[in-house]
């Protein structure tokens, strides 16, 4: 079983749709959690940190459930520019472990 | 403020050859981590360097080795290249005192082994 698991998708949604991505992790000692965005053939870039209290950045909301070892990302009012691969990242003792990513395509 | 820089951008090698990839961390960062990303997969942790020593290592064979210099820059060496080593190699930097902060990645080196 992988340490970090994501639904690979792809998710194909129309502009303006709301889409949710999920991620589970196996190491209960994990300390920090992030969502990264990766465009085709580019490096991953930090999208947002994830906290148990939840955090919101514009159209993006991230949530952590430590009891269930589950992380989510919600994107509201999807834009064409949101098309990318979204990577769930779990950090423990300085080592970041990535999921394989969920691919999102937003269509006109 | 210079971010993480990697060189070269692209590289083509033949099976059995050796390759060296280079990385300069973001200003103020002292820790360098290397990742391998194959097509359709997430980045896989190779190893991490701090104070010129390998501190953590992922599940990669000894053909993968590295080095960190006093100025915190780092090299990744891969010997006896296999076709399966073809991937995007990513370098990320961080600071040891904020080791649970997110990583900052360079643009990567795309290695093709033929």
Coordinates of C-alpha atoms in Angstrom, one line a residue:
Chain A
X1 CA 0.0 0.0 0.0
X2 CA 1.3 3.5 -0.9
X3 CA 2.0 5.9 1.9
X4 CA -0.1 8.6 0.2
X5 CA -3.0 7.6 -2.0
X6 CA -5.1 9.8 -4.3
X7 CA -7.8 9.1 -6.9
X8 CA -5.9 9.6 -10.2
X9 CA -9.0 10.8 -12.0
X10 CA -9.0 12.3 -14.6
X11 CA -11.7 14.8 -13.5
X12 CA -13.2 16.5 -16.5
X13 CA -15.5 19.3 -15.4
X14 CA -17.2 22.4 -17.0
X15 CA -16.2 25.9 -16.1
X16 CA -17.9 27.1 -13.0
X17 CA -18.2 23.6 -11.5
X18 CA -17.2 22.6 -8.0
X19 CA -14.8 19.7 -7.7
X20 CA -13.3 17.9 -4.7
X21 CA -10.2 15.8 -4.5
X22 CA -9.4 13.3 -1.7
X23 CA -6.2 11.9 -0.3
X24 CA -5.4 9.4 2.4
X25 CA -2.2 8.8 4.2
X26 CA -0.9 5.8 6.2
X27 CA 1.6 7.3 8.7
X28 CA -0.3 8.6 11.7
X29 CA 2.8 10.4 12.9
X30 CA 2.8 12.7 9.8
X31 CA 3.2 16.3 10.9
X32 CA 2.5 18.7 8.0
X33 CA 0.2 18.4 5.0
X34 CA 0.1 20.3 1.7
X35 CA -1.5 20.5 -1.7
X36 CA 0.8 21.2 -4.7
X37 CA -0.2 22.0 -8.2
X38 CA 1.8 20.7 -11.2
X39 CA 1.3 21.8 -14.7
X40 CA 2.3 19.6 -17.6
X41 CA 6.1 19.0 -17.7
X42 CA 6.7 21.7 -15.0
X43 CA 7.8 21.5 -11.4
X44 CA 5.3 21.1 -8.5
X45 CA 4.3 24.4 -6.9
X46 CA 2.8 24.9 -3.5
X47 CA -0.9 25.6 -3.6
X48 CA -1.7 25.7 0.0
X49 CA -1.1 24.2 3.5
X50 CA -3.7 22.0 5.1
X51 CA -4.8 22.3 8.7
X52 CA -7.3 20.4 10.9
X53 CA -9.2 23.7 11.3
X54 CA -9.5 23.9 7.5
X55 CA -8.2 26.8 5.5
X56 CA -9.5 28.7 2.6
X57 CA -7.7 30.7 -0.2
X58 CA -10.1 32.3 -2.5
X59 CA -11.9 29.5 -4.4
X60 CA -9.8 26.8 -2.8
X61 CA -10.5 25.1 0.6
X62 CA -8.4 22.5 2.2
X63 CA -9.3 20.3 5.1
X64 CA -7.4 17.7 7.2
X65 CA -9.0 14.9 9.3
X66 CA -6.3 13.4 11.4
X67 CA -8.6 10.8 12.9
X68 CA -9.4 9.4 9.5
X69 CA -6.0 10.3 8.0
X70 CA -7.7 12.0 5.2
X71 CA -7.0 15.3 3.3
X72 CA -9.3 17.1 0.9
X73 CA -9.2 19.9 -1.5
X74 CA -12.3 21.7 -2.8
X75 CA -12.2 24.0 -5.8
X76 CA -15.2 26.2 -6.4
X77 CA -16.2 28.0 -9.6
X78 CA -13.6 26.2 -11.6
X79 CA -11.6 28.2 -14.2
X80 CA -9.9 26.9 -17.4
X81 CA -6.6 27.9 -15.7
X82 CA -7.3 25.4 -12.9
X83 CA -6.5 22.5 -15.3
X84 CA -3.5 20.8 -13.8
X85 CA -2.4 17.8 -11.7
X86 CA -3.0 18.3 -8.0
X87 CA -0.5 16.5 -5.7
X88 CA -1.2 15.7 -2.0
X89 CA 1.9 15.9 0.1
X90 CA 2.5 14.5 3.6
X91 CA 5.6 15.6 5.6
X92 CA 7.2 13.8 8.4
X93 CA 10.6 14.4 10.1
X94 CA 11.7 16.6 7.1
X95 CA 10.7 14.1 4.4
X96 CA 7.9 14.9 2.0
X97 CA 5.9 12.0 0.5
X98 CA 3.8 12.7 -2.6
X99 CA 0.7 11.1 -3.9
X100 CA 0.6 10.3 -7.6
X101 CA -1.7 13.2 -8.2
X102 CA -5.2 13.8 -9.5
X103 CA -5.6 15.3 -12.9
X104 CA -8.2 18.0 -13.5
X105 CA -9.3 19.3 -16.8
X106 CA -11.7 22.2 -16.9
X107 CA -13.6 22.6 -20.1
X108 CA -15.4 25.6 -21.6
Chain B
X1 CA 15.8 36.5 -4.5
X2 CA 17.1 33.5 -6.5
X3 CA 14.9 30.4 -6.2
X4 CA 16.1 26.8 -6.6
X5 CA 18.1 26.4 -9.8
X6 CA 18.9 23.1 -11.5
X7 CA 21.2 22.3 -14.4
X8 CA 21.1 21.0 -17.1
X9 CA 17.4 21.4 -18.2
X10 CA 17.5 18.4 -20.5
X11 CA 19.9 15.5 -20.9
X12 CA 20.1 12.5 -23.2
X13 CA 22.3 9.6 -22.2
X14 CA 22.9 6.1 -23.3
X15 CA 22.2 3.0 -21.2
X16 CA 25.2 2.2 -19.0
X17 CA 26.6 5.8 -18.9
X18 CA 26.9 8.0 -15.8
X19 CA 25.2 11.3 -15.2
X20 CA 25.6 14.2 -12.8
X21 CA 22.8 16.7 -12.1
X22 CA 23.3 19.9 -10.2
X23 CA 21.2 22.0 -7.9
X24 CA 21.6 25.3 -6.1
X25 CA 19.2 25.9 -3.2
X26 CA 17.0 28.9 -2.6
X27 CA 18.9 31.7 -0.8
X28 CA 18.8 31.1 3.0
X29 CA 18.1 27.3 2.6
X30 CA 20.6 24.7 3.8
X31 CA 18.9 21.4 3.0
X32 CA 18.5 19.8 -0.4
X33 CA 16.2 17.0 -1.3
X34 CA 16.2 15.1 -4.6
X35 CA 13.2 13.5 -6.2
X36 CA 12.6 11.3 -9.3
X37 CA 9.3 11.8 -11.1
X38 CA 8.4 9.2 -13.8
X39 CA 5.6 9.9 -16.2
X40 CA 2.2 9.7 -14.6
X41 CA 3.5 9.4 -11.1
X42 CA 4.2 11.7 -8.2
X43 CA 7.7 12.6 -7.2
X44 CA 9.6 9.8 -5.4
X45 CA 12.1 10.7 -2.7
X46 CA 15.7 9.8 -3.5
X47 CA 17.6 11.4 -0.6
X48 CA 18.2 14.5 1.4
X49 CA 21.4 16.3 2.3
X50 CA 22.2 18.6 5.2
X51 CA 25.6 19.7 6.5
X52 CA 27.2 17.9 3.6
X53 CA 25.9 14.5 4.7
X54 CA 23.1 12.3 3.4
X55 CA 20.5 12.4 6.2
X56 CA 17.6 10.4 4.8
X57 CA 17.3 8.0 1.8
X58 CA 14.4 6.6 -0.1
X59 CA 14.2 3.2 -1.8
X60 CA 16.7 3.8 -4.5
X61 CA 19.7 1.6 -5.3
X62 CA 23.3 2.5 -4.6
X63 CA 23.7 3.6 -8.3
X64 CA 22.1 6.8 -7.0
X65 CA 24.5 8.9 -5.0
X66 CA 24.9 12.5 -4.1
X67 CA 27.0 15.2 -2.6
X68 CA 26.5 18.5 -0.9
X69 CA 29.0 21.3 -1.0
X70 CA 29.9 23.9 1.7
X71 CA 27.8 26.5 -0.1
X72 CA 24.8 24.1 0.2
X73 CA 24.6 23.3 -3.5
X74 CA 24.2 19.6 -4.4
X75 CA 24.8 17.0 -7.0
X76 CA 23.0 13.9 -7.9
X77 CA 25.0 11.1 -9.6
X78 CA 23.5 8.1 -11.3
X79 CA 25.8 5.3 -12.5
X80 CA 25.1 2.5 -14.9
X81 CA 22.0 4.2 -16.3
X82 CA 19.0 2.1 -17.1
X83 CA 16.2 2.9 -19.5
X84 CA 13.9 3.1 -16.4
X85 CA 16.0 6.0 -15.1
X86 CA 14.4 8.2 -17.7
X87 CA 12.4 10.7 -15.6
X88 CA 12.2 14.3 -14.4
X89 CA 14.6 14.8 -11.6
X90 CA 13.6 17.5 -9.1
X91 CA 15.6 19.3 -6.5
X92 CA 13.9 21.0 -3.6
X93 CA 15.4 23.1 -0.8
X94 CA 14.3 23.9 2.7
X95 CA 15.8 25.1 6.0
X96 CA 16.7 22.6 8.7
X97 CA 15.2 24.8 11.4
X98 CA 11.8 24.8 9.6
X99 CA 12.0 21.2 8.4
X100 CA 8.3 20.8 8.4
X101 CA 7.8 23.7 6.0
X102 CA 6.9 23.0 2.4
X103 CA 9.5 22.4 -0.2
X104 CA 10.5 24.8 -3.0
X105 CA 11.3 23.0 -6.2
X106 CA 13.6 23.9 -9.1
X107 CA 12.5 23.5 -12.7
X108 CA 13.9 20.0 -12.9
X109 CA 16.2 18.1 -15.2
X110 CA 14.5 15.9 -17.7
X111 CA 16.7 12.9 -18.3
X112 CA 16.2 10.6 -21.2
X113 CA 18.1 7.3 -21.3
X114 CA 18.2 5.6 -24.7

